[in-house]
Amino acid sequence: MYITKSTQKYIVFSEDSLVDVLKKINENKSRIAFVVSEHAVLMGSISDGDVRRWLTNNTEIDLNVPAHSIMNTACKRVVLGEEKSTYNSLFHSGVDCLPVVDEAGHLVQLAFQKSEGFYIGSREISEKSPSFIIAEIGNNHQGDIKLAKQLVDHAVASGVDCAKFQMRNVKQLYKNEGNSNDASVDLGAQYTMDLLEKFQLSNEALYEVFDYCKEKNVLPLCTPWDHDSLAALEAYGMPAYKVASADFTNYELLEAIAKTGKPFLCSTGMSSESEIKSTVAFLDRLGADYVLLHCNSTYPTPYKDVNLKYLSRLKKITGKLVGYSGHERGICVPIASIALGACVIEKHLTVDQGLEGTDHKVSLLPDEFAEMVRQIRNVEEGLGSDELPREITQGELMNRENLAKSLVANTPIKQGAIITRSMVAIKSPGQGIQPNRIDELVGKVANRDIDAGGFFYDSDINGVVQKRADYKFDRPFGVPVRYHDYRKIVTDSNLDFVEFHLSYKDLEVNLSDFFDGQEPLGFAVHSPELFAGDHILDLCADDEEYRQHSIRELERVIGITRELKNIFPKTDRPVIVVNAGGWDNKGFIDPALKPAMYKKIADAFNCMDLSGVQIAVQTMPPYPWHFGGQSYHNLFVCAEEIRAFCEENPEIKICLDVSHSMMSCNYYGWDLMKFVEIIAPYNVHMHIVDAKGVDGEGIEIGKGDVDFTALSKLLAEKNPGVQFIPEVWQGHKNGGEGFWLALDFLESVTL
């Protein structure tokens, strides 16, 4: 059984339409949605069977009927805290997903029969959640409570989920009451008892360390080695337990732990497969929630004995969640275990591998532990899903445009001509339709004149997207252009302005090669992000020479903008959209460094002559794409930080990039409407565009996560008259067809 608090994909409100219900059912792939009131009280359920019955019983079909008129009000439910047997009895009646409600009837959890998982504290343990990483401190504190707390600090700094200790009543545990001076005891046992005599912390000291863990917001766990220790930990209120390999066949202790009702983790070191199966059968009869940790109990374990692939077999033969508890040297094995399905990782932590005791030899130093955690999280992110079809990522799309091939005309083609195979060549770059679609193209009637070397586009197969000259918006609107396509894109349109997206090569051209007089439109400029020599603009770079280079390049852009004012006199103070800096190729920075970086950017603008232009720093996403590769962005991502910067630097304004900000909101769990409301007073220019997830940038408007109807209403209230462009990625292709589609959509939602 798997219990989760993530209910959002499964709930609809009572007034939501049947269309909304069907979308939820399609999204969650569980064939059911639960209907709740506005206060999250469970009202009923709607399965795909309920929908079919409703359809067959109604002669007039209205998909806008409210959910409450279709729902099953007698849906089975479980009250939070009920015994596991209650869940199982309801599952046996054919139900696969059960709503779990609190005493007031609020839907708080969902329980699934076909999956495994549970919670330790507020942390979900399942195949769907990030791995639960344990810093095993054990007795590496050497009996020193100060060192124990220091190790907790290192564990917290590493980003672990849990700091774990061990508790023993030595007199109960050993038949000779733990007397290390007993001459009859074997050498190994005598050594272990000697270490325990010297390095055990008292129960009271351990309680103090557990409390310290809570102060530091890391979960404390402990291994009870005997019944007295279990009773002491229960009295403290330990939320879960770890069972050492040595007790994996100790059914009395296992039963006592299971009867606490708490989940636990079991290491399987020193056990045969038949013993593993027997223990699993025993625990399942008790209805326990547990994870099996593959483990080799040698210190250190030779790599040849790790047998990491056994994780897959362990999961197969038991059907249980699995994890890895490692005693080998280094960090590569626990990282690799993630790819084999480990949902729990346990590794020892020390401050000195030369200290007395066997565990120190197999322990990681703090920096090593932190690196292991970072790499585990990277691998988790990289694993993706084996349940979804492969999709082309945003970075791949960019590189496909630059590196792949596409279909081009190898001869001039007149409108009305039938396109033959001999007219088509396959050439780089990949900015037209892909070569595998050649059979769809051949035989079509050309719906436009195509120059030799011109790309074929989807519209050459499926029809032209028409540009209009009567778009209606209550604010100035424009589209992005380059110098070379300006004339073609603005012809036969009623655009108010254009936004020149400059490349660093554009800084070298002669404007008279493209313009022979004054133009009737307004204009804005988007500064290059990349300059010659792979220089990405960064006004807060640590390297002062690099920073000064960025300042000089932006000053060149300001100069070009002033030249363009002579050609486009309608705009008195043109906006220059700038990605001001704050990116990092390695990861997100310490937030404590941000104020100094914002100050560097402010200082950079203060040293420039900004007369006659308006700098608009673009809102940024967490993961910007830098020409086909992903980076990390730290500044102008958070609305509160943007407001603070603009309050301190009133001459600098903001360009709201909706796609960037939507991705930031998705990543950090913010609300886009609240984000926009916070930065609205400083917003002078907008890139209106959609986004998907945390890095799906610039997708077709209306196909992503942005609620454009709500956004339009908010912008009408908070930013009336602020100009915008639809910055659809590759929207300029085929005469700007992506822009015209976007403008049609935005007009329909009354932007």
PDB file of N, CA and C in Angstrom, residues 14 81 89 145 148 157 255 308 478 613 659:
ATOM      1  N   SER A  14     -16.571  20.935  -6.493  1.00  0.00           N
ATOM      2  CA  SER A  14     -17.939  20.516  -6.794  1.00  0.00           C
ATOM      3  C   SER A  14     -18.546  21.263  -7.980  1.00  0.00           C
ATOM      4  N   GLY A  81      -5.657   7.431  10.589  1.00  0.00           N
ATOM      5  CA  GLY A  81      -5.290   6.744  11.818  1.00  0.00           C
ATOM      6  C   GLY A  81      -5.869   5.359  11.962  1.00  0.00           C
ATOM      7  N   SER A  89      -9.331  -4.341   3.707  1.00  0.00           N
ATOM      8  CA  SER A  89     -10.688  -4.868   3.511  1.00  0.00           C
ATOM      9  C   SER A  89     -11.410  -4.108   2.406  1.00  0.00           C
ATOM     10  N   ILE A 145      29.167  14.303  23.368  1.00  0.00           N
ATOM     11  CA  ILE A 145      27.931  14.926  22.897  1.00  0.00           C
ATOM     12  C   ILE A 145      28.209  16.139  22.014  1.00  0.00           C
ATOM     13  N   ALA A 148      28.918  14.762  18.690  1.00  0.00           N
ATOM     14  CA  ALA A 148      27.654  14.288  18.125  1.00  0.00           C
ATOM     15  C   ALA A 148      26.893  15.439  17.468  1.00  0.00           C
ATOM     16  N   ALA A 157      24.348  20.339   6.797  1.00  0.00           N
ATOM     17  CA  ALA A 157      25.000  21.082   5.716  1.00  0.00           C
ATOM     18  C   ALA A 157      25.081  20.260   4.430  1.00  0.00           C
ATOM     19  N   GLU A 255       9.127  -8.009  15.762  1.00  0.00           N
ATOM     20  CA  GLU A 255       7.707  -7.951  16.099  1.00  0.00           C
ATOM     21  C   GLU A 255       7.417  -6.795  17.045  1.00  0.00           C
ATOM     22  N   LEU A 308      25.797  -4.874  -6.219  1.00  0.00           N
ATOM     23  CA  LEU A 308      24.742  -3.863  -6.234  1.00  0.00           C
ATOM     24  C   LEU A 308      23.536  -4.286  -7.066  1.00  0.00           C
ATOM     25  N   GLY A 478       3.549  44.496 -30.307  1.00  0.00           N
ATOM     26  CA  GLY A 478       4.543  44.351 -31.359  1.00  0.00           C
ATOM     27  C   GLY A 478       4.988  42.915 -31.466  1.00  0.00           C
ATOM     28  N   VAL A 613      17.251  56.381 -22.797  1.00  0.00           N
ATOM     29  CA  VAL A 613      16.850  54.976 -22.923  1.00  0.00           C
ATOM     30  C   VAL A 613      16.289  54.508 -21.585  1.00  0.00           C
ATOM     31  N   SER A 659       6.918  33.657 -19.562  1.00  0.00           N
ATOM     32  CA  SER A 659       7.441  32.292 -19.618  1.00  0.00           C
ATOM     33  C   SER A 659       8.471  32.064 -18.529  1.00  0.00           C
TER      34      SER A 659
END
